[in-house]
XYZ file of C-alpha atoms in Angstrom:
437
model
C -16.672 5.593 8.493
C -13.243 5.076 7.959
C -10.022 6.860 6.860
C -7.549 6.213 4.715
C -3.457 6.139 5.197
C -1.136 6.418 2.683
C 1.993 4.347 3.956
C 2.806 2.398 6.512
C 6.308 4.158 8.410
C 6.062 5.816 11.687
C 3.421 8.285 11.223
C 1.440 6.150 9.146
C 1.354 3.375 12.055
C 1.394 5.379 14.890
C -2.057 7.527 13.432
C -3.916 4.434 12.449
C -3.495 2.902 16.144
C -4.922 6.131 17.618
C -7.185 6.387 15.500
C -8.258 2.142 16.865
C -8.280 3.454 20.596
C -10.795 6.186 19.952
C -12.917 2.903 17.904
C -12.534 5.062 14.176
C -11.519 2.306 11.791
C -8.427 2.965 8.924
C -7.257 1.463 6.301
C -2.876 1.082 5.462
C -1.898 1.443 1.894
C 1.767 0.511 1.511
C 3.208 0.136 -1.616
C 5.609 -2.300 -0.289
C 7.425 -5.134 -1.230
C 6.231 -4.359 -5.217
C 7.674 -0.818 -4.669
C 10.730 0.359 -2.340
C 11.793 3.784 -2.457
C 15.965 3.926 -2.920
C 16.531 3.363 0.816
C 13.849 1.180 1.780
C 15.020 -2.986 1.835
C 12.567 -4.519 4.097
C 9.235 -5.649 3.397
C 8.132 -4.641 7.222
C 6.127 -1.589 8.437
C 7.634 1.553 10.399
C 11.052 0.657 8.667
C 14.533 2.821 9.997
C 16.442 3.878 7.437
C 19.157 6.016 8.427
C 20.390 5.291 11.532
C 18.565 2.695 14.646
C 18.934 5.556 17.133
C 15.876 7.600 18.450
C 18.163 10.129 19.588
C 18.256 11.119 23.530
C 16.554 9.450 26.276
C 17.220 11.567 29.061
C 13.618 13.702 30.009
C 15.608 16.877 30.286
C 16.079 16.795 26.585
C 13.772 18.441 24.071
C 13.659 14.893 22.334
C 13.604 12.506 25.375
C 10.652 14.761 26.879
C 8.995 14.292 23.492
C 9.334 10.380 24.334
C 7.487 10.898 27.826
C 4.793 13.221 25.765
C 4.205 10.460 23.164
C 3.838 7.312 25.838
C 1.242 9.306 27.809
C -0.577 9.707 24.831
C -0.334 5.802 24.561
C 2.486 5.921 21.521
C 3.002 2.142 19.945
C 6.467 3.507 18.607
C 7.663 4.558 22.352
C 6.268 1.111 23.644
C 7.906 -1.114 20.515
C 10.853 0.878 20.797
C 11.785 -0.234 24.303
C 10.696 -3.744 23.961
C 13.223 -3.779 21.089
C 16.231 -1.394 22.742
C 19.659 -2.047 22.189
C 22.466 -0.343 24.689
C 23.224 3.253 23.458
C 24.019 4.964 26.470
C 22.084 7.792 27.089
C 20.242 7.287 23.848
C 17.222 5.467 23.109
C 18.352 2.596 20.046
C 16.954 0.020 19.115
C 17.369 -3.631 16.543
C 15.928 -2.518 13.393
C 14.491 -5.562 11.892
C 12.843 -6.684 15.748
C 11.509 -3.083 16.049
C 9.681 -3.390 12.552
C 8.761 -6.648 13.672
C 6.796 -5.602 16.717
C 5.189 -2.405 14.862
C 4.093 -4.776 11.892
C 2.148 -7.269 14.026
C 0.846 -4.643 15.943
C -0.800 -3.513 13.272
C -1.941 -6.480 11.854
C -3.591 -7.504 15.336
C -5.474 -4.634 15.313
C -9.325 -5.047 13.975
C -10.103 -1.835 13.361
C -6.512 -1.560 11.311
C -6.849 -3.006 7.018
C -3.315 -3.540 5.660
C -3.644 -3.474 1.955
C -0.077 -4.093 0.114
C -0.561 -1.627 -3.252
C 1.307 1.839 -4.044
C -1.730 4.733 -4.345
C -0.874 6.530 -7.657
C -2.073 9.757 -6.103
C -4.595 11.839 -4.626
C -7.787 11.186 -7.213
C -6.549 7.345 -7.054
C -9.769 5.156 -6.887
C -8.798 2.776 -4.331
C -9.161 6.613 -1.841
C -13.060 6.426 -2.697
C -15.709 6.484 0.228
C -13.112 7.141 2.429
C -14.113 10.322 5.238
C -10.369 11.240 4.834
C -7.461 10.610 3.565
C -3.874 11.056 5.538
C -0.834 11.136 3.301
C 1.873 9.740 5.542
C 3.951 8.537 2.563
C 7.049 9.842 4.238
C 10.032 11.831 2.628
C 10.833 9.278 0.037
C 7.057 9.170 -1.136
C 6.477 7.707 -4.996
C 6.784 9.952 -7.644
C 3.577 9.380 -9.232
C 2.376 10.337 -4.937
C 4.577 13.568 -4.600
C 3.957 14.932 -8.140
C -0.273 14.480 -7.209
C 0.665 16.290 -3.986
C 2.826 18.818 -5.430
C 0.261 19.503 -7.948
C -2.591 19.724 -5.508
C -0.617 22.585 -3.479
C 0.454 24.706 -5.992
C 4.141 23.693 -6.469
C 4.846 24.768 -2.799
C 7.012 21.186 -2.283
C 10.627 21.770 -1.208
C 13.309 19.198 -0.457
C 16.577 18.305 0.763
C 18.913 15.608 1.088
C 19.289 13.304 3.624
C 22.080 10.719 4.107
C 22.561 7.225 5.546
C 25.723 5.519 7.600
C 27.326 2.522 6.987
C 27.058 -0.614 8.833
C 30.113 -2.659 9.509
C 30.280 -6.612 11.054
C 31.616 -6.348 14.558
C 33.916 -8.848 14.351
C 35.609 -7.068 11.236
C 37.218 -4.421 13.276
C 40.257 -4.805 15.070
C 39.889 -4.792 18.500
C 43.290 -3.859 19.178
C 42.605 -0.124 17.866
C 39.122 0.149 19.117
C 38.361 0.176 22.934
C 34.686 0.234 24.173
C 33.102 2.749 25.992
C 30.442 5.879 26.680
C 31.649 9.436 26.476
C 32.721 10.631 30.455
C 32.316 6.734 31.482
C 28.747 6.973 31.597
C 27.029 4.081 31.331
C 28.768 0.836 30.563
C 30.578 1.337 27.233
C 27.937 1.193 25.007
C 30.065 2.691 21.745
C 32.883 0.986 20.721
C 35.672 3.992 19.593
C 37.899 3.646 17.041
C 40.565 6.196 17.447
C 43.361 8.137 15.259
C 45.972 10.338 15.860
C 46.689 13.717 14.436
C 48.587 11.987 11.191
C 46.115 9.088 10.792
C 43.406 11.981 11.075
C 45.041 13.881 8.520
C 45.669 10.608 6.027
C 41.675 10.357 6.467
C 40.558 13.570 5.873
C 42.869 14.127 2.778
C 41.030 11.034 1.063
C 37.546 12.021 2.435
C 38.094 15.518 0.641
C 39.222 14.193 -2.695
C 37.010 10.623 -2.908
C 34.680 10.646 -5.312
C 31.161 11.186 -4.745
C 27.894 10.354 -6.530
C 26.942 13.085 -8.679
C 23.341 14.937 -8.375
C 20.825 14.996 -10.897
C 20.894 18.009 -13.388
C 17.679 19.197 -11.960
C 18.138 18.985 -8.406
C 20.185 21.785 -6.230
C 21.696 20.348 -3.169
C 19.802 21.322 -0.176
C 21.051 19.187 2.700
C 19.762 19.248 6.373
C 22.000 20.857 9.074
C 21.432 18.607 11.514
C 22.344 15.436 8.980
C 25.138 16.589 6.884
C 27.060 14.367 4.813
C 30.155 13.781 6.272
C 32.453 14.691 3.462
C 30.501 17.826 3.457
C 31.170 18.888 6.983
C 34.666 18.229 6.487
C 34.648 20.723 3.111
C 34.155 23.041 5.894
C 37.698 23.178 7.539
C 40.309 20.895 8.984
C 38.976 20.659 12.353
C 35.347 20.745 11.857
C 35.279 16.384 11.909
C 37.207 16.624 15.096
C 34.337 18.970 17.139
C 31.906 17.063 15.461
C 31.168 13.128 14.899
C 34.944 12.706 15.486
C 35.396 14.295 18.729
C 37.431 13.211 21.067
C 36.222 14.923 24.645
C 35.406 12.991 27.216
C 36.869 9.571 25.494
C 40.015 8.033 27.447
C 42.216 5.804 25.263
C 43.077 2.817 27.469
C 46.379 2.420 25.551
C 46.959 5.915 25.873
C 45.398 6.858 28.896
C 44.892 10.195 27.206
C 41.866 11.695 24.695
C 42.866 10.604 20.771
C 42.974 13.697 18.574
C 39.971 12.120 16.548
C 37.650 9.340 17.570
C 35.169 7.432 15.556
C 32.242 5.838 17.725
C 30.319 2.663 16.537
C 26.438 2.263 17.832
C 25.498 -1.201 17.948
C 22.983 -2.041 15.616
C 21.402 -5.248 17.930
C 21.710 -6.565 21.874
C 24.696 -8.933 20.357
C 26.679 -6.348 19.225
C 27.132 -8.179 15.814
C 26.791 -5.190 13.740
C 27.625 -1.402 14.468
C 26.720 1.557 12.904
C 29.191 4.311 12.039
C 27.788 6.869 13.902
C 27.399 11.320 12.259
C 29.295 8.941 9.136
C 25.778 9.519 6.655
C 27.420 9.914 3.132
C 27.388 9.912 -0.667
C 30.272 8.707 -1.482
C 30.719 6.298 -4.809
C 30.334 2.529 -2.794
C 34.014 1.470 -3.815
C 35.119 5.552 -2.393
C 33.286 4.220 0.886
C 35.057 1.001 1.401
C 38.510 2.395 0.726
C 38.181 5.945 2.823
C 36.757 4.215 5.951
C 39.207 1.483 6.230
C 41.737 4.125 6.626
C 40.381 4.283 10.255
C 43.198 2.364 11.838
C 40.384 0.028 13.928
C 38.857 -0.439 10.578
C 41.197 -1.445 7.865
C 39.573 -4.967 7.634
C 35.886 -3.959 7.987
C 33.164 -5.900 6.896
C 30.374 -3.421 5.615
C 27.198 -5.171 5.883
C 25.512 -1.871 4.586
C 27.225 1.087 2.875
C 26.046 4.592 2.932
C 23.818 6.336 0.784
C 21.823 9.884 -0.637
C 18.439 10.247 -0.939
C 16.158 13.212 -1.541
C 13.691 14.581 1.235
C 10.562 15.836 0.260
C 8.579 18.059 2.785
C 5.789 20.824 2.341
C 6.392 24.213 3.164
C 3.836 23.666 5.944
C 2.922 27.081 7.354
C 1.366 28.001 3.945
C -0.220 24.512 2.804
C -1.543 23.102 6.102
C -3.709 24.756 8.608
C -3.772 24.096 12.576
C -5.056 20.599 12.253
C -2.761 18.946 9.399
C -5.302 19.448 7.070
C -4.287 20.363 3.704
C -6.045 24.038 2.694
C -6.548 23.750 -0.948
C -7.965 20.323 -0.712
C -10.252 19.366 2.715
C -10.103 16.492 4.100
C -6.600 15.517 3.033
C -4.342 15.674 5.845
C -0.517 15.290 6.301
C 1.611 13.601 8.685
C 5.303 12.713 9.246
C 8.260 14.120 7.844
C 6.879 15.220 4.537
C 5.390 17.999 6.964
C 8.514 19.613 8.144
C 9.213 17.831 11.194
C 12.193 15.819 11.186
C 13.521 12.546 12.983
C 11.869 9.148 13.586
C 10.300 10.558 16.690
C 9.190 13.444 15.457
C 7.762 11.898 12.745
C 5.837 9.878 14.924
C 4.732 12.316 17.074
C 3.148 13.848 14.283
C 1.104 10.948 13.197
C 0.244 10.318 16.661
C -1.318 13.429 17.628
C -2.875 13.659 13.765
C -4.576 10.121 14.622
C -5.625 11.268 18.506
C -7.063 14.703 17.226
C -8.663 12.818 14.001
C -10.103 10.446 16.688
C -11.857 12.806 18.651
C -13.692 14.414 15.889
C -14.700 11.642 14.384
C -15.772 9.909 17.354
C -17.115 12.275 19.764
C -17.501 15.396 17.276
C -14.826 17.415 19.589
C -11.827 19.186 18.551
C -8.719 19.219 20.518
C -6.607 22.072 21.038
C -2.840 21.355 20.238
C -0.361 21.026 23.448
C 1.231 24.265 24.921
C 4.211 25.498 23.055
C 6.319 25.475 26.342
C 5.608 21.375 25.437
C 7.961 19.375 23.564
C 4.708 17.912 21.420
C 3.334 21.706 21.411
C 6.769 23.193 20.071
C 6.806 20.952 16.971
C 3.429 21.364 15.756
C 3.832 25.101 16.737
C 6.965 25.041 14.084
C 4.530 23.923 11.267
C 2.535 26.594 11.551
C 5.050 29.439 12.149
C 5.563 31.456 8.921
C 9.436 31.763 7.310
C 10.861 33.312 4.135
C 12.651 29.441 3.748
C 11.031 27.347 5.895
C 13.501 24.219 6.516
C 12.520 20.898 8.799
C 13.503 20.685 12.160
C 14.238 18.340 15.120
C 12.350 18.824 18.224
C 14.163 21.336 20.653
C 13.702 24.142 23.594
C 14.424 27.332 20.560
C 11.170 26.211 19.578
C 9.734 26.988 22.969
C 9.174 30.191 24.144
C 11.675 32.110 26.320
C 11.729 31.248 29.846
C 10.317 33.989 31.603
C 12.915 34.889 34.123
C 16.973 35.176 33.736
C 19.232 32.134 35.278
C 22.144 30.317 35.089
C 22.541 28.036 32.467
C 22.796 24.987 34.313
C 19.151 25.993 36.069
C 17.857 26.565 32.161
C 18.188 23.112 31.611
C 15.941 21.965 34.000
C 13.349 25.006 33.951
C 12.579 24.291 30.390
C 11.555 20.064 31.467
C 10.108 21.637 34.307
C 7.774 24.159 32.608
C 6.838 21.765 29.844
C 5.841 19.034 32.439
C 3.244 21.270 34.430
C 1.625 22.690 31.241
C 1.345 19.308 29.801
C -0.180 17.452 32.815
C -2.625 20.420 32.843
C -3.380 19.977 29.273
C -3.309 16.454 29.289
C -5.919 16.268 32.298
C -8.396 18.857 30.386
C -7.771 16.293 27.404
């Protein structure tokens, strides 16, 4: 028997390979290169979109535990990820195009893994026949012919919100006489390169941020952005200061000119190991393309930038998960059809990942040994997330991976001790579970 995947991004990849280690067989329908959704460019599998980081590394982290979670679990994302890594301090980035690379010819080395290059038009689509199931890991930017089958199979309970993407300028567009490289306290070895302003340069900025114009939404759609992705024209609607103790901060940055913090700093990511491009990073926007060019160069370090990419708006789809899925993914007013990735409710490339990846090992199991897995322990990183999918809200919204999703620690302690008793917890119940497993 085999089972079919609808797109082939994180979740989609990571669920068909562990689905090959338990020996079930899939089959990858990607509707690219004849269709690309409006931020797709790239003909390859598992593409980023939005930015090349996979957020923090460090283990004591809600999202760098996740990382350790996934690789025991044998995760091809984790493992491509850090054959493809780029220097982003404490951060796990990585070189887009290599990382699609290495996910694309995994999948196409695997023999138990079909890669067939055609958009499914929906749920009762033919090509699904035969299949034992069907996963719909289309993604947030799935068709429309795909979301409006899905939408209509779950009783209109689809929500959405907008997500935004940063610009990309050359590296040797910026002038390296405003911009000075290096990591927030000195840790590391300068992996950002900071571009910063003072108070009036900030204030020239923000004035033309606030009144540049930006592209209008459709008639029918409300604006329903993500908190932990907001435009960044929309944060700074939100008072003068908001930029500066947020993507713009300053703390911890020492101006080598100066030798003091700047009153605003802008930090570059690099997008590659040669530095050649750099990613503006917290700057996801929808501004008007012309708007983008003329705002950003008003960064001092940038006034002769290069942008290789410019930003853009997209809409989000995701399911309001607690009342259309049940504890295995599987959709409850039509069996056998499960979800996985973002259009569940998680949000972030890992998370999306880890949700195909544990969708593919539990799918595994039952196919292949006719045993059902319990999920991870809450007090787990993997646990927490899945936990969140199933957890009832009057507006349920996506969400990153973090310890609030946990459950309280037990006893009362200094911060500084919470950060480590929440790793520390999650690791024992996970090598428990994980041994049982």
């Amino acid at each position: 028997m085999s089972i079919a995947i609808i797109g082939g991004g994180l979740a989609g990849c990571e669920c068909a390979l562990a689905l090959a280690r338990a020996g079930v067989a899939s089959t990858i329908f990607e509707c690219k290169p004849a269709l690309y959704s409006p931020a797709h460019v790239s003909p390859g599998l598992a593409e980023l979109v939005c930015s090349n980081s996979l957020r923090s590394d460090e283990p004591v982290t809600a999202v760098g535990l996740l990382k350790v979670e996934m690789a025991e679990l044998g995760s091809a994302v984790i493992a491509a990820a850090r054959e493809t890594a780029v220097p982003a301090g404490k951060a796990l980035a990585v070189n887009r195009e290599l990382f699609s690379e290495a996910m694309t010819a995994r999948i196409e080395a695997e023999a138990l893994v079909t890669l067939v290059r055609r958009e499914i038009m929906g749920l009762t689509d033919p090509a699904l026949a035969g299949f034992e199931a069907v996963v719909v890991a289309a993604g947030p930017l799935a068709s429309e012919r795909m979301a409006a089958s899905l939408l209509e199979t779950i009783g209109g309970e689809g929500l959405y919100f907008y997500d935004a993407i940063a610009p990309i300028v050359a590296t040797d567009s910026v002038d390296m006489d405003k911009a000075f490289w290096a990591s927030r306290w000195q840790e590391g070895e300068g992996d950002y390169l900071n571009c910063p302003l003072t108070k009036d340069e900030y204030m020239v900025f923000l004035e033309a941020l606030l009144a540049a114009r930006k592209v209008p939404s459709r008639e029918f759609e409300k604006e329903l952005h993500f908190e932990g992705c907001l435009p960044i024209e929309t944060m700074a609607e939100r008072g003068e200061r908001t930029l500066t103790f947020g993507p713009m901060k300053p703390v911890g940055l020492t101006d080598p000119r100066t030798d003091r913090w700047p009153y605003a700093v802008v930090q570059l990511r690099p997008e590659n190991k040669e530095r050649s491009t750099l990613n503006l990073v917290g700057f996801q926007t929808k501004l008007a393309y012309g708007e983008q060019e003329r705002v950003f160069r008003l960064i001092p370090a940038l006034h002769a930038a290069e942008f290789t990419r410019l930003g853009s708006i997209h809409r989000n789809t995701f399911v309001n998960a607690p009342k259309v899925l049940n504890e295995r993914l599987e959709l409850v007013a039509r069996p056998g059809v499960y979800l996985a990735g973002q259009i569940t409710g998680v949000e972030g490339y890992v998370e999306s990942a880890a949700c195909g990846l544990w969708l593919g090992t539990q799918l595994g199991a039952k196919i292949a040994r006719g045993v059902d897995i319990a999920p991870p322990p809450q007090v787990t990183s993997l646990g927490a997330l899945l936990n969140h999918l199933r957890t009832p809200a009057k507006k349920f919204q996506p969400s990153n991976v973090n310890f609030g999703l946990t459950p309280p620690l037990e006893e009362r302690m200094k911060k500084a001790n919470r950060k480590m008793a929440y790793p520390e917890r999650a690791r024992a119940a996970w090598g428990e579970w994980l041994a049982h497993l």
